[in-house]
mmCIF file of C-alpha atoms and ligand atoms in Angstrom:
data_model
loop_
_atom_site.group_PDB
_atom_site.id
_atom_site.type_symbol
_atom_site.label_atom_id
_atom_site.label_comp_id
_atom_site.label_asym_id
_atom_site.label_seq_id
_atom_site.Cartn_x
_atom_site.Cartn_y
_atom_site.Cartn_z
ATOM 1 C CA UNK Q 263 14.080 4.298 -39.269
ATOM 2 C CA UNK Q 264 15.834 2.132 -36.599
ATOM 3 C CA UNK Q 265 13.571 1.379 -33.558
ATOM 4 C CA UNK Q 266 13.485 3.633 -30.505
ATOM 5 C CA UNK Q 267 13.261 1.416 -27.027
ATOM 6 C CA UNK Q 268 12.837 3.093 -23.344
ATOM 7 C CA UNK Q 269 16.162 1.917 -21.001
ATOM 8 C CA UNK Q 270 16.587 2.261 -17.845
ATOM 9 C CA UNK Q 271 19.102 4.601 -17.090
ATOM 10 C CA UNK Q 272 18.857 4.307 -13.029
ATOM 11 C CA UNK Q 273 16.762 2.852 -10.063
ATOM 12 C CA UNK Q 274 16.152 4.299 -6.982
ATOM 13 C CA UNK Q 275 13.783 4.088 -3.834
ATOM 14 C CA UNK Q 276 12.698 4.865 -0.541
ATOM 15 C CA UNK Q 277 10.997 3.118 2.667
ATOM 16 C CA UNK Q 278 9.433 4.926 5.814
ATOM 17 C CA UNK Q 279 12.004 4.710 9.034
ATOM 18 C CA UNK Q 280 9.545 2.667 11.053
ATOM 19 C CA UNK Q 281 9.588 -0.655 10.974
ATOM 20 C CA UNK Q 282 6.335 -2.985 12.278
ATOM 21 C CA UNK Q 283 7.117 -6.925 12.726
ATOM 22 C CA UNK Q 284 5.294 -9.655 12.864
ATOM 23 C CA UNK Q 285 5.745 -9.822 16.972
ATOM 24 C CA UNK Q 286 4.941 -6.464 17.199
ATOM 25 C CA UNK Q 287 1.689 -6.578 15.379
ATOM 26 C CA UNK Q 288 1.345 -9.640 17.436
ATOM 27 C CA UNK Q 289 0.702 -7.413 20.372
ATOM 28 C CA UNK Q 290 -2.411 -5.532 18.971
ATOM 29 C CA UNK Q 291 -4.368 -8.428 16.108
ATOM 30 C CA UNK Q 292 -5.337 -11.433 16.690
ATOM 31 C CA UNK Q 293 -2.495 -12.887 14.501
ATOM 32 C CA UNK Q 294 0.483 -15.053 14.763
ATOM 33 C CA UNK Q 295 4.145 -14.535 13.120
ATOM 34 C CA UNK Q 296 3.821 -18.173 12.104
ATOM 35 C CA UNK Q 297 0.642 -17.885 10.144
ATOM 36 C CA UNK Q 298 1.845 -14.548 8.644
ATOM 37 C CA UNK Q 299 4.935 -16.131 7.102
ATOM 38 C CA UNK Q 300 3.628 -19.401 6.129
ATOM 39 C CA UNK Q 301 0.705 -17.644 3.990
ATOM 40 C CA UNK Q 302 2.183 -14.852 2.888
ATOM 41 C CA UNK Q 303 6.201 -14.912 3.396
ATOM 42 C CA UNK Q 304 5.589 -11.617 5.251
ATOM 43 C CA UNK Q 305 8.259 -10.743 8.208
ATOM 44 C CA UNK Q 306 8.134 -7.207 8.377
ATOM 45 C CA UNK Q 307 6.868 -4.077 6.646
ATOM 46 C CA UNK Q 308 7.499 -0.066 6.620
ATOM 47 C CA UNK Q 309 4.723 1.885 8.167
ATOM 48 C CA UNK Q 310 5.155 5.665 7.421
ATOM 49 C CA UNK Q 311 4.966 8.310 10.031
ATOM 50 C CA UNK Q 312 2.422 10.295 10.726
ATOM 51 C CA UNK Q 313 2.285 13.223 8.473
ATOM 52 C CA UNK Q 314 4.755 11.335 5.771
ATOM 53 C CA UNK Q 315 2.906 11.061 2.188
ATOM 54 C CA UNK Q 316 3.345 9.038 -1.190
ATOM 55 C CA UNK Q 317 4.778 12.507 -1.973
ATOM 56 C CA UNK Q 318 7.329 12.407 0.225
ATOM 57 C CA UNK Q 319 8.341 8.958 -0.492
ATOM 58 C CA UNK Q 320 8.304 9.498 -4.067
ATOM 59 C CA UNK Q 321 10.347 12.898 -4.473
ATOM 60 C CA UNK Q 322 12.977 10.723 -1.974
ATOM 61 C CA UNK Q 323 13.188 7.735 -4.722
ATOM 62 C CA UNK Q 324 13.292 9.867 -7.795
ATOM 63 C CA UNK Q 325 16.002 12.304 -6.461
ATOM 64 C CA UNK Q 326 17.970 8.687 -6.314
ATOM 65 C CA UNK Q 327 17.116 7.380 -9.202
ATOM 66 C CA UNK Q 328 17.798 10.852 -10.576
ATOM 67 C CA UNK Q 329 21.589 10.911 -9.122
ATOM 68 C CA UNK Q 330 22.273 7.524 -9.843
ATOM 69 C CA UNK Q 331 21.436 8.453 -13.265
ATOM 70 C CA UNK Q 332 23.374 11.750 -13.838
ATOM 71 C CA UNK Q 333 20.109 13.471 -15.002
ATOM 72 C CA UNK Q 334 19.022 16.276 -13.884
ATOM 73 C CA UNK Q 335 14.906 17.089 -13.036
ATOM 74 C CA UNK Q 336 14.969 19.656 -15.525
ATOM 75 C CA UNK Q 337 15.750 17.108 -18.358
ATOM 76 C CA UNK Q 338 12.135 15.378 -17.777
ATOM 77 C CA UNK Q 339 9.860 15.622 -20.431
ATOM 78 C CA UNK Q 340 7.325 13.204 -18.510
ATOM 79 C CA UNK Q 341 6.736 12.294 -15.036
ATOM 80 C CA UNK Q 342 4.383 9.100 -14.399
ATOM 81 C CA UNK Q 343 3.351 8.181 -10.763
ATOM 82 C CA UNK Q 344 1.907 4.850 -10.227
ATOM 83 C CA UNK Q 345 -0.389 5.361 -7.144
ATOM 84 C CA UNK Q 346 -3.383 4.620 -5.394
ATOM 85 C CA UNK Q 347 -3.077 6.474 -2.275
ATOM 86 C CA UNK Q 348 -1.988 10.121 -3.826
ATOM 87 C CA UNK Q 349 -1.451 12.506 -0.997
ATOM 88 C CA UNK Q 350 -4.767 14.777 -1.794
ATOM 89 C CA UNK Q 351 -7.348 14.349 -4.439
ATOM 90 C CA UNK Q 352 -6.006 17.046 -6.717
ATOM 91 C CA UNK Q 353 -3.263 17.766 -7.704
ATOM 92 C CA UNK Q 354 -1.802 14.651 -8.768
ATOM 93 C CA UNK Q 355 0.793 13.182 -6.649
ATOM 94 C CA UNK Q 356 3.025 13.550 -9.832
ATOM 95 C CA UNK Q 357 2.430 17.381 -10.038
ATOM 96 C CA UNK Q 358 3.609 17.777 -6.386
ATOM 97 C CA UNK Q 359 6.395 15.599 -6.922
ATOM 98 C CA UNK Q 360 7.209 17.271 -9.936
ATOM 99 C CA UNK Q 361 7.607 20.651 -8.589
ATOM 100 C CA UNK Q 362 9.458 19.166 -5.278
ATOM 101 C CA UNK Q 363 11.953 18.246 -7.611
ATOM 102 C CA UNK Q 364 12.163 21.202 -9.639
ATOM 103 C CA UNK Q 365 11.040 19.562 -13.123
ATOM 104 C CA UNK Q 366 8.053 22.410 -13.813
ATOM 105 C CA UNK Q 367 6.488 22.235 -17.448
ATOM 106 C CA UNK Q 368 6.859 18.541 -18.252
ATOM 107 C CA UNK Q 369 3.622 16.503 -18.345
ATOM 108 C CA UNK Q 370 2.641 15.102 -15.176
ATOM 109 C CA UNK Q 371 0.205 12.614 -13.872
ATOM 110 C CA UNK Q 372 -1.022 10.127 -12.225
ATOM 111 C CA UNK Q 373 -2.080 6.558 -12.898
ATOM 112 C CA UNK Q 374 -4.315 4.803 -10.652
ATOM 113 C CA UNK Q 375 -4.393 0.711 -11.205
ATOM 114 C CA UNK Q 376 -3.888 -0.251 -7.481
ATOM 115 C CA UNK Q 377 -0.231 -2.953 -7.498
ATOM 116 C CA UNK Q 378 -0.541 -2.826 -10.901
ATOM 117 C CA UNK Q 379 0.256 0.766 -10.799
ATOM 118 C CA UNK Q 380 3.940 1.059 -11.265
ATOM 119 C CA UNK Q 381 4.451 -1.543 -14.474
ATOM 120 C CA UNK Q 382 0.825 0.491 -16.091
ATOM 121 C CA UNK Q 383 3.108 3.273 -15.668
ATOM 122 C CA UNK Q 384 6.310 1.436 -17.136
ATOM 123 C CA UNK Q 385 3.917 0.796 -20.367
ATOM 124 C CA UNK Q 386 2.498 4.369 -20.741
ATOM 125 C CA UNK Q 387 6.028 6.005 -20.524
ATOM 126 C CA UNK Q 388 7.232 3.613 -23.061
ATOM 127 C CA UNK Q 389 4.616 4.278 -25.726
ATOM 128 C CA UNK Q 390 5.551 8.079 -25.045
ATOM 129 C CA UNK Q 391 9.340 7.134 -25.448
ATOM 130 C CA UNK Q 392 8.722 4.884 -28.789
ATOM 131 C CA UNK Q 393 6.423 7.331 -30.509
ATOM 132 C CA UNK Q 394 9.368 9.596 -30.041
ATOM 133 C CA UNK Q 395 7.034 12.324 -27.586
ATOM 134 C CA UNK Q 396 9.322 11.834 -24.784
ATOM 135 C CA UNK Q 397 13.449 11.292 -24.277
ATOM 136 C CA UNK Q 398 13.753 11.657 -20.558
ATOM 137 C CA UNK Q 399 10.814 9.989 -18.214
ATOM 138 C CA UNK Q 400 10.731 9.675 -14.619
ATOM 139 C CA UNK Q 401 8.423 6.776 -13.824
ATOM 140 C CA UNK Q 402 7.610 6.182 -10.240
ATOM 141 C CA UNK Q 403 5.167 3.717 -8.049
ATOM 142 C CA UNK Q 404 4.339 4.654 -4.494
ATOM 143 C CA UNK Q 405 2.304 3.843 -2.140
ATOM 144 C CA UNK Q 406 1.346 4.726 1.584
ATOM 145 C CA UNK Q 407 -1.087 1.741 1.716
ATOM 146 C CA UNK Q 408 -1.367 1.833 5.374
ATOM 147 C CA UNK Q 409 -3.710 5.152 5.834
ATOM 148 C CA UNK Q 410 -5.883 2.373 4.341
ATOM 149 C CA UNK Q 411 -5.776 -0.444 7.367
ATOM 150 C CA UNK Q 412 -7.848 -1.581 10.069
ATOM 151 C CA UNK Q 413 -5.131 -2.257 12.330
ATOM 152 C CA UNK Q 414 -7.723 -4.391 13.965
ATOM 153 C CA UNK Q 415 -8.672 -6.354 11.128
ATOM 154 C CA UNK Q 416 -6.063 -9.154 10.573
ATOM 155 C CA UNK Q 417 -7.445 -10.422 7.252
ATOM 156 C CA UNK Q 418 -5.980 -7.420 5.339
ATOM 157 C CA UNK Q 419 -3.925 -5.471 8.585
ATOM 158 C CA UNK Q 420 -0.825 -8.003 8.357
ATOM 159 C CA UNK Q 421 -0.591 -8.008 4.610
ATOM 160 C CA UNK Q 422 0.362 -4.276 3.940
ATOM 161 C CA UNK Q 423 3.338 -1.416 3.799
ATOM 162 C CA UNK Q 424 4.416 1.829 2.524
ATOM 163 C CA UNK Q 425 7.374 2.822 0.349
ATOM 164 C CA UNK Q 426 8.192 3.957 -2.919
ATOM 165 C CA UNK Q 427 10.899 3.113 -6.306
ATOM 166 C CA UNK Q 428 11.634 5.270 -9.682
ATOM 167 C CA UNK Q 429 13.450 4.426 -12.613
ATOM 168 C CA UNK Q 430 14.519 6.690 -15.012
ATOM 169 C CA UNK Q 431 13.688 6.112 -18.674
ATOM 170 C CA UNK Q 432 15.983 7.519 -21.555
ATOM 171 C CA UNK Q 433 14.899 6.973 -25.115
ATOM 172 C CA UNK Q 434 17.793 4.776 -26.593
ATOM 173 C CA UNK Q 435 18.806 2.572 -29.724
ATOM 174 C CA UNK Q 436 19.575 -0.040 -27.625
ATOM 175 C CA UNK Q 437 16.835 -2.055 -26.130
ATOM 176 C CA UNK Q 438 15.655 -1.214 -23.682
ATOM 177 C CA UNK Q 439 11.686 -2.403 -23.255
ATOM 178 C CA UNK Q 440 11.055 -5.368 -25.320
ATOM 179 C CA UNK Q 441 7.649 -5.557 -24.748
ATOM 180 C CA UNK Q 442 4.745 -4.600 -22.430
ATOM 181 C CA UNK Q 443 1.312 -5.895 -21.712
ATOM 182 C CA UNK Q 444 -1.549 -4.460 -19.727
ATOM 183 C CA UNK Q 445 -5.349 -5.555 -18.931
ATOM 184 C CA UNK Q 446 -7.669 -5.238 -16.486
ATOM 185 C CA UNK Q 447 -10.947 -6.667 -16.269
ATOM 186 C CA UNK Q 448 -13.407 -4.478 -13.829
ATOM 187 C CA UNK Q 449 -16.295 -7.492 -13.457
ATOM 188 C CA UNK Q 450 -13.979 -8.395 -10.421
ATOM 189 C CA UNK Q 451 -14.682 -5.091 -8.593
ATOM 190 C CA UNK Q 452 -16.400 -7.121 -4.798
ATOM 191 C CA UNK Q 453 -13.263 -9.310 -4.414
ATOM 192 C CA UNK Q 454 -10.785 -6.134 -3.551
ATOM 193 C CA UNK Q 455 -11.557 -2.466 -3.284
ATOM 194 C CA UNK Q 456 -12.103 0.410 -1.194
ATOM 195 C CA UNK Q 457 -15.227 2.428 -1.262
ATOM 196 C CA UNK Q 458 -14.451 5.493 0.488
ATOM 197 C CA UNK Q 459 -15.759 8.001 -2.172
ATOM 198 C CA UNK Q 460 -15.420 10.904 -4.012
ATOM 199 C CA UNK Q 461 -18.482 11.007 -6.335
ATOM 200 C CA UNK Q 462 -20.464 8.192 -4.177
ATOM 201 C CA UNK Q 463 -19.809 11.032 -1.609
ATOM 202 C CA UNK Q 464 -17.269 10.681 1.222
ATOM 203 C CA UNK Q 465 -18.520 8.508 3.784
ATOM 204 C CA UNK Q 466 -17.585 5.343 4.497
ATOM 205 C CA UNK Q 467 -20.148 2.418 6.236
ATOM 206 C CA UNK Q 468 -19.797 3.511 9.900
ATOM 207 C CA UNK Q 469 -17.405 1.822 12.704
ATOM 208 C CA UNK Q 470 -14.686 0.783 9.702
ATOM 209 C CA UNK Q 471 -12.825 3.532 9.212
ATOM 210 C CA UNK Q 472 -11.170 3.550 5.688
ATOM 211 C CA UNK Q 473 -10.508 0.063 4.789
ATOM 212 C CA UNK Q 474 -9.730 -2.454 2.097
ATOM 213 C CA UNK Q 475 -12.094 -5.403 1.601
ATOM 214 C CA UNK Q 476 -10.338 -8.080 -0.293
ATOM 215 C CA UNK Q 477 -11.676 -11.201 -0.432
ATOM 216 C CA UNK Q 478 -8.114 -12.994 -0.151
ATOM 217 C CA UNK Q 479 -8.770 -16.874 -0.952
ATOM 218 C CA UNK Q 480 -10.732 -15.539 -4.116
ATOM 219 C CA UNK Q 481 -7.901 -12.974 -5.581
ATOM 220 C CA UNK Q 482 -5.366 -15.709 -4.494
ATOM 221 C CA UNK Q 483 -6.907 -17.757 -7.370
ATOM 222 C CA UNK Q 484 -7.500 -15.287 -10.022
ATOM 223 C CA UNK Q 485 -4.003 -13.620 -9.169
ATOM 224 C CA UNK Q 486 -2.387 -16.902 -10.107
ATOM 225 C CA UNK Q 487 -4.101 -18.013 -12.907
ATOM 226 C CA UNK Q 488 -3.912 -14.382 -14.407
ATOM 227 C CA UNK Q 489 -0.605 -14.139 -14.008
ATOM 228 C CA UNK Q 490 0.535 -17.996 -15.465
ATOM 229 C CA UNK Q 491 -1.611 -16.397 -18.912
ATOM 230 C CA UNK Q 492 0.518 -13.175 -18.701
ATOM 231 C CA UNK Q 493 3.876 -14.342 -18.517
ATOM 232 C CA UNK Q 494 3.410 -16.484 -21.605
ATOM 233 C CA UNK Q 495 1.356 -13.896 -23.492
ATOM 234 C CA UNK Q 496 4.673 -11.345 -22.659
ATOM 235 C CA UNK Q 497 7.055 -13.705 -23.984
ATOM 236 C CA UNK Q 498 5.411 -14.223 -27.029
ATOM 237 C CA UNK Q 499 4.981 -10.233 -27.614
ATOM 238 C CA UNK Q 500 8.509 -10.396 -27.356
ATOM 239 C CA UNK Q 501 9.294 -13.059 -29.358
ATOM 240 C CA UNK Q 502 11.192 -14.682 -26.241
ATOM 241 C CA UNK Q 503 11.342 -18.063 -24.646
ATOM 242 C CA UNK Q 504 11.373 -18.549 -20.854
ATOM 243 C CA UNK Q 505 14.987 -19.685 -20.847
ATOM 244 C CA UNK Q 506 16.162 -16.539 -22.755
ATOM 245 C CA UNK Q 507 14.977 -14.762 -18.560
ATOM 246 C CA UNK Q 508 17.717 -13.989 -16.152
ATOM 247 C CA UNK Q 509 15.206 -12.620 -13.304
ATOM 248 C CA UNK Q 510 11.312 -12.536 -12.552
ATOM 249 C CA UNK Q 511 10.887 -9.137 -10.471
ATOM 250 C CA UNK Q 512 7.094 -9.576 -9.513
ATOM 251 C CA UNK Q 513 4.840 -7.902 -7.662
ATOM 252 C CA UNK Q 514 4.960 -8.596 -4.072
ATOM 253 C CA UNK Q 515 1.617 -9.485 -2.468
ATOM 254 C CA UNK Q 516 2.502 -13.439 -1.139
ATOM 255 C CA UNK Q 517 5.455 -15.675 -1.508
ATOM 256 C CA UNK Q 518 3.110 -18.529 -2.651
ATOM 257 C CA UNK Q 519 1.944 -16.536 -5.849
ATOM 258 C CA UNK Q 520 5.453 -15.585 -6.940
ATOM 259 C CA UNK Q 521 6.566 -19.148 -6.588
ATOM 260 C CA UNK Q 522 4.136 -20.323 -8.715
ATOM 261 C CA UNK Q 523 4.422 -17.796 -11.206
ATOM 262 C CA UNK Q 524 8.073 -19.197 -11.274
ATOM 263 C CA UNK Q 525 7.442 -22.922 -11.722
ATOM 264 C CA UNK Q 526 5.366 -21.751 -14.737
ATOM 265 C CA UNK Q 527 8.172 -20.493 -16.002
ATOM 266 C CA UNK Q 528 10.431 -23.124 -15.200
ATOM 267 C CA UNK Q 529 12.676 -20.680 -13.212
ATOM 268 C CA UNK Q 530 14.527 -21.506 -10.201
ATOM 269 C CA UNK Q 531 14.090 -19.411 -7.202
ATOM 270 C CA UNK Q 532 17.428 -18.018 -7.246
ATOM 271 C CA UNK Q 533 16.430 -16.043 -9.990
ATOM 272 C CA UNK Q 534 13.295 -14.614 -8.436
ATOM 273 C CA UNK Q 535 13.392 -11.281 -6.636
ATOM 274 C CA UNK Q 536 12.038 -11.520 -3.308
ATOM 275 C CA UNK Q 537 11.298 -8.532 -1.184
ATOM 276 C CA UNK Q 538 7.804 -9.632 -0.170
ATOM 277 C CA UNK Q 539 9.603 -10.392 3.173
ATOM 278 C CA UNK Q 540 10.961 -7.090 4.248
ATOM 279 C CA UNK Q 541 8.501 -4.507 2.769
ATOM 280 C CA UNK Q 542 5.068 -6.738 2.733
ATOM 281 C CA UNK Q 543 2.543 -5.526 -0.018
ATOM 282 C CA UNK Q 544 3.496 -1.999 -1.228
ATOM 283 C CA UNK Q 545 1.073 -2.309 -4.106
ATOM 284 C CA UNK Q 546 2.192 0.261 -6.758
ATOM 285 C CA UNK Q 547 5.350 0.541 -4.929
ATOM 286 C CA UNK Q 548 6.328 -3.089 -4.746
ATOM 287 C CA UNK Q 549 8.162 -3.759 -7.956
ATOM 288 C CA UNK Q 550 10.305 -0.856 -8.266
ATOM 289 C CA UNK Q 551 10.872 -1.462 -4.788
ATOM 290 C CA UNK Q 552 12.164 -4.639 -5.782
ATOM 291 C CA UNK Q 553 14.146 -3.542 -8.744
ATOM 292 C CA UNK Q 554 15.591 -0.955 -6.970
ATOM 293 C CA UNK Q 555 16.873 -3.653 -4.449
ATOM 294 C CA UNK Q 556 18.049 -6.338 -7.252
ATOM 295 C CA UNK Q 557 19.384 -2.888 -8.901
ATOM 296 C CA UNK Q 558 21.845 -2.062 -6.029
ATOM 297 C CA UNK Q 559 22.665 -4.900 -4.544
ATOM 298 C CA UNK Q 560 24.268 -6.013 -7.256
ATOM 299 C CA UNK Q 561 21.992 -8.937 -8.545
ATOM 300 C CA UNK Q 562 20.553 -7.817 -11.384
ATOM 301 C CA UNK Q 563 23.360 -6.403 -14.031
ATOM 302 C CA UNK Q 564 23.848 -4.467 -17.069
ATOM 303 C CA UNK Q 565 22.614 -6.854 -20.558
ATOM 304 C CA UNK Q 566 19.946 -9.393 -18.629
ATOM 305 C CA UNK Q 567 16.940 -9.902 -19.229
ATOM 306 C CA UNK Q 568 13.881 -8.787 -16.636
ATOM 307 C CA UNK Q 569 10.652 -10.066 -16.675
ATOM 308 C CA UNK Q 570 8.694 -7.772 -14.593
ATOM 309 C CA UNK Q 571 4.638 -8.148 -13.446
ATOM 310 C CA UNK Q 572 1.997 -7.606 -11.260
ATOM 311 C CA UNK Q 573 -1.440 -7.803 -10.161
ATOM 312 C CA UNK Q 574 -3.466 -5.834 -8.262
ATOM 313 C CA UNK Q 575 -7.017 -4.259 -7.805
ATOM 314 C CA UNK Q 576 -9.511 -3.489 -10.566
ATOM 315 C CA UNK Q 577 -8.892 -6.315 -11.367
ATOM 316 C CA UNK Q 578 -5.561 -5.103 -13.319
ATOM 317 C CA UNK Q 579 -2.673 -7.055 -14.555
ATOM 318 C CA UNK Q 580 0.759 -5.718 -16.412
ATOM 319 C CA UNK Q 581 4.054 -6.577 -17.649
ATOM 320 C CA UNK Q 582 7.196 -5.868 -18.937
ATOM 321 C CA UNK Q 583 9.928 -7.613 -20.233
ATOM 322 C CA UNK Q 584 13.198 -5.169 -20.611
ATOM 323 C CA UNK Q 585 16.744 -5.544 -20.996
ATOM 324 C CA UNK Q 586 18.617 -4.266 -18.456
HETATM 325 N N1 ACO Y 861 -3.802 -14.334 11.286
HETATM 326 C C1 ACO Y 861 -4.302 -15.534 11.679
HETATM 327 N N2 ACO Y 861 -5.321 -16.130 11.039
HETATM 328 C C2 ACO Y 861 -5.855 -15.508 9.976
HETATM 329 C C3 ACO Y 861 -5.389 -14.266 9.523
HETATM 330 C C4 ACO Y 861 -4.314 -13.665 10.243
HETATM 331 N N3 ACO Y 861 -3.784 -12.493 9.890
HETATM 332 N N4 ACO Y 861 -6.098 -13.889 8.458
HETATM 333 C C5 ACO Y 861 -6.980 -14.876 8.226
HETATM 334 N N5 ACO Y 861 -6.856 -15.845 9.151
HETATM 335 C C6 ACO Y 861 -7.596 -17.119 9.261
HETATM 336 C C7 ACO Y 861 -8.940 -17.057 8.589
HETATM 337 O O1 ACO Y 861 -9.912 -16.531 9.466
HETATM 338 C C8 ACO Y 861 -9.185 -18.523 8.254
HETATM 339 O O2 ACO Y 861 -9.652 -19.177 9.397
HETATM 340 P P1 ACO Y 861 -10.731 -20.386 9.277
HETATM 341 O O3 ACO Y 861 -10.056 -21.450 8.453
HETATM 342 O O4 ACO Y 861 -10.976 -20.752 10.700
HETATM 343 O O5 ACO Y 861 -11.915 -19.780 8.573
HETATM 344 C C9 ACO Y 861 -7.790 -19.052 7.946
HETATM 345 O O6 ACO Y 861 -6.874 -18.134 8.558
HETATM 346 C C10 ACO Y 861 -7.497 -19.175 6.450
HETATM 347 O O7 ACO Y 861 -7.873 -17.965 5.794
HETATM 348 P P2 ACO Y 861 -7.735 -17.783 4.240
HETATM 349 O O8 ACO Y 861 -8.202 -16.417 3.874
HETATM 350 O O9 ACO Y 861 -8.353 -18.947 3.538
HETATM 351 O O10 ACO Y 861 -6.137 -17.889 4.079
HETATM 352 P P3 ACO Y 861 -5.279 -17.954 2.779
HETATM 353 O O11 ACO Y 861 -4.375 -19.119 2.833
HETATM 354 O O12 ACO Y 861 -6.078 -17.742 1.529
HETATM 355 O O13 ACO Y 861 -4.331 -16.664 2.965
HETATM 356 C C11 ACO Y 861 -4.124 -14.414 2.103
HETATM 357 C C12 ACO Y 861 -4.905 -15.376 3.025
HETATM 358 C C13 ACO Y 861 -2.724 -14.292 2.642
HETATM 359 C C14 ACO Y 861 -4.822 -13.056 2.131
HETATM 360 C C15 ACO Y 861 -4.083 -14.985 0.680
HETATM 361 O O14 ACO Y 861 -5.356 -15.407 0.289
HETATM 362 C C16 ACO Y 861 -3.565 -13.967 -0.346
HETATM 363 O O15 ACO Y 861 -2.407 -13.620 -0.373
HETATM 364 N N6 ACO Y 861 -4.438 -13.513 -1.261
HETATM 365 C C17 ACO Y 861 -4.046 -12.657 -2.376
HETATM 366 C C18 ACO Y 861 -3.732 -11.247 -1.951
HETATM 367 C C19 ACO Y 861 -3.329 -10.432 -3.173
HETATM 368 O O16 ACO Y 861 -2.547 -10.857 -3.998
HETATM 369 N N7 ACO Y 861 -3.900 -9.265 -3.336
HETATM 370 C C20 ACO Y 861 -3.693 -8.536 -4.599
HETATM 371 C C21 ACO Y 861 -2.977 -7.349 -4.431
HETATM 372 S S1 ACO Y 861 -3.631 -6.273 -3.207
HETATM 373 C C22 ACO Y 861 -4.091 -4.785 -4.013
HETATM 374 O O17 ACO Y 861 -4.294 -4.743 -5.196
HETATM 375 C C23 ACO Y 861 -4.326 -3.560 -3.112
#
């Protein structure tokens, strides 16, 4: 039997209104524009509005991914969310989502692998898609990271945003998904997490509200060499060379990690994605962000090659290498 692969049918995506810049968080942390962009690459990020959830920002980039496909929400047979700030504990971000966009019955849920999120999600649909369960799949990652900040605490307060990007997967003969990788190692859990609790109970240590603690020099260090291992490990699962790449789309934490991940590859930076400046770290949200972006504005076309990955808390690492 000829091999099934999961394409991409459409991209879509959505950011909050508001907009916070460097100057303007300027005015309330102890923080500089200058440092911001010289460690990170970080300009500006989306900060959604009070009252507007992952939900909200997901159903927005799925109905667009959804029109730019031609399919409609009752074609879905699977709906995956990629999230790590779901609107309440239960249901599932997806299930909301799912009836939001009128696509009640298909499977729904969520996955929770912090920025790793979206391309975990990108891997589950495709098993579904390959083992011929699913033919339609509506894969999302979407965060609104920001509930989680200190505004007061620059270590982690200038790093973050909110927003949200779909794809929509049809089962195809054409590839399609080449390959997709995905690990996570939880020995790492003191260098980035949040303990706000559901089973530890609810509280969090008193006078810090409900924050991230990332140790950033550490995960700087891991992140990179994790990610130099991955991208050669997802070539080889799909039998590809480096040079055989038109475009990295990587997660979007810091502008120094992506470049390096690109010199490993031997790739020039014109044929990186780089959104890290405009939308900060979305997390789960980041690459299909990015996608979404190369998707529209015309960089990334129909036939190339995209290496996509990411790394995030856990720790977790993904990703996928798809023709477009
Ligand atoms: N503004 C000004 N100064 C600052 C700021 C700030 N916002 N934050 C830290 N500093 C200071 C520090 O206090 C320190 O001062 P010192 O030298 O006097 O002690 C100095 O700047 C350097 O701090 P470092 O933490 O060593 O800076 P570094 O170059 O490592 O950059 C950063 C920090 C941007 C966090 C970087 O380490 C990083 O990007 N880490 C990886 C983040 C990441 O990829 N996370 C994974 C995904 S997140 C998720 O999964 C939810």
């Amino acid at each position: 039997m000829a091999q099934i692969y999961s394409r991409i049918l459409a991209t879509g995506s959505a950011l909050p209104e508001r907009v916070l810049t460097n100057a303007d968080l300027e005015k309330f942390v102890d923080t500089s524009d200058e440092w911001i962009r010289e460690r990170t690459g970080i300009r500006q990020r989306h900060v959604a509005a009070e009252g507007e959830t992952t939900g909200d920002l997901s159903t927005l980039a799925a109905q667009r991914a959804l029109d730019a496909a031609g399919v409609k929400a009752s074609e879905l047979d699977l709906i995956i969310l990629g999230t790590t700030t779901p609107d309440i504990i239960f249901p599932s971000t997806a299930c909301l989502v799912q009836h939001r966009l009128g696509a009640n019955g298909c499977a729904a849920f969520d996955v929770n692998a912090a920025c790793s999120g979206f391309v975990y999600a990108l891997g589950v649909a495709d098993k579904f898609i390959r083992s011929g369960q699913s033919k339609k799949v509506l894969v999302m990652g979407a965060e609104t990271l920001t509930r989680m900040i200190n505004w007061e605490e620059r270590e982690t307060a200038v790093l973050f945003g909110d927003g949200a990007g779909a794809v929509v997967l049809e089962a195809s003969r054409e590839p399609g998904i080449y390959a997709t990788c995905l690990h996570a190692d939880g020995g790492h859990k003191e260098l980035l997490y949040n303990p706000v609790g559901v089973s530890v109970g609810f509280k969090d240590e008193p006078n810090h509200g409900v924050r991230i603690r990332m140790s950033g020099r550490e995960v700087f260090k891991v992140a990179v060499k994790t990610l130099d291992s991955l991208v050669e490990e997802t070539l080889a699962a799909a039998g590809m060379q480096a040079s055989q790449l038109d475009w990295l789309i990587p997660h979007q934490a810091n502008l120094r990690i992506i470049e390096a991940t690109a010199k490993r590859l031997n790739m020039s930076m014109d044929q990186v994605i780089v959104t890290v400046d405009k939308h900060a770290n979305t997390s789960a949200g980041s690459v299909p962000l990015a996608l979404d972006y190369a998707v529209r504005s015309g960089k990334v076309k129909r036939g190339q090659n995209l290496l996509l990955e990411a790394f995030g808390g856990g720790f977790t690492w993904a990703s996928a290498l798809l023709r477009y």
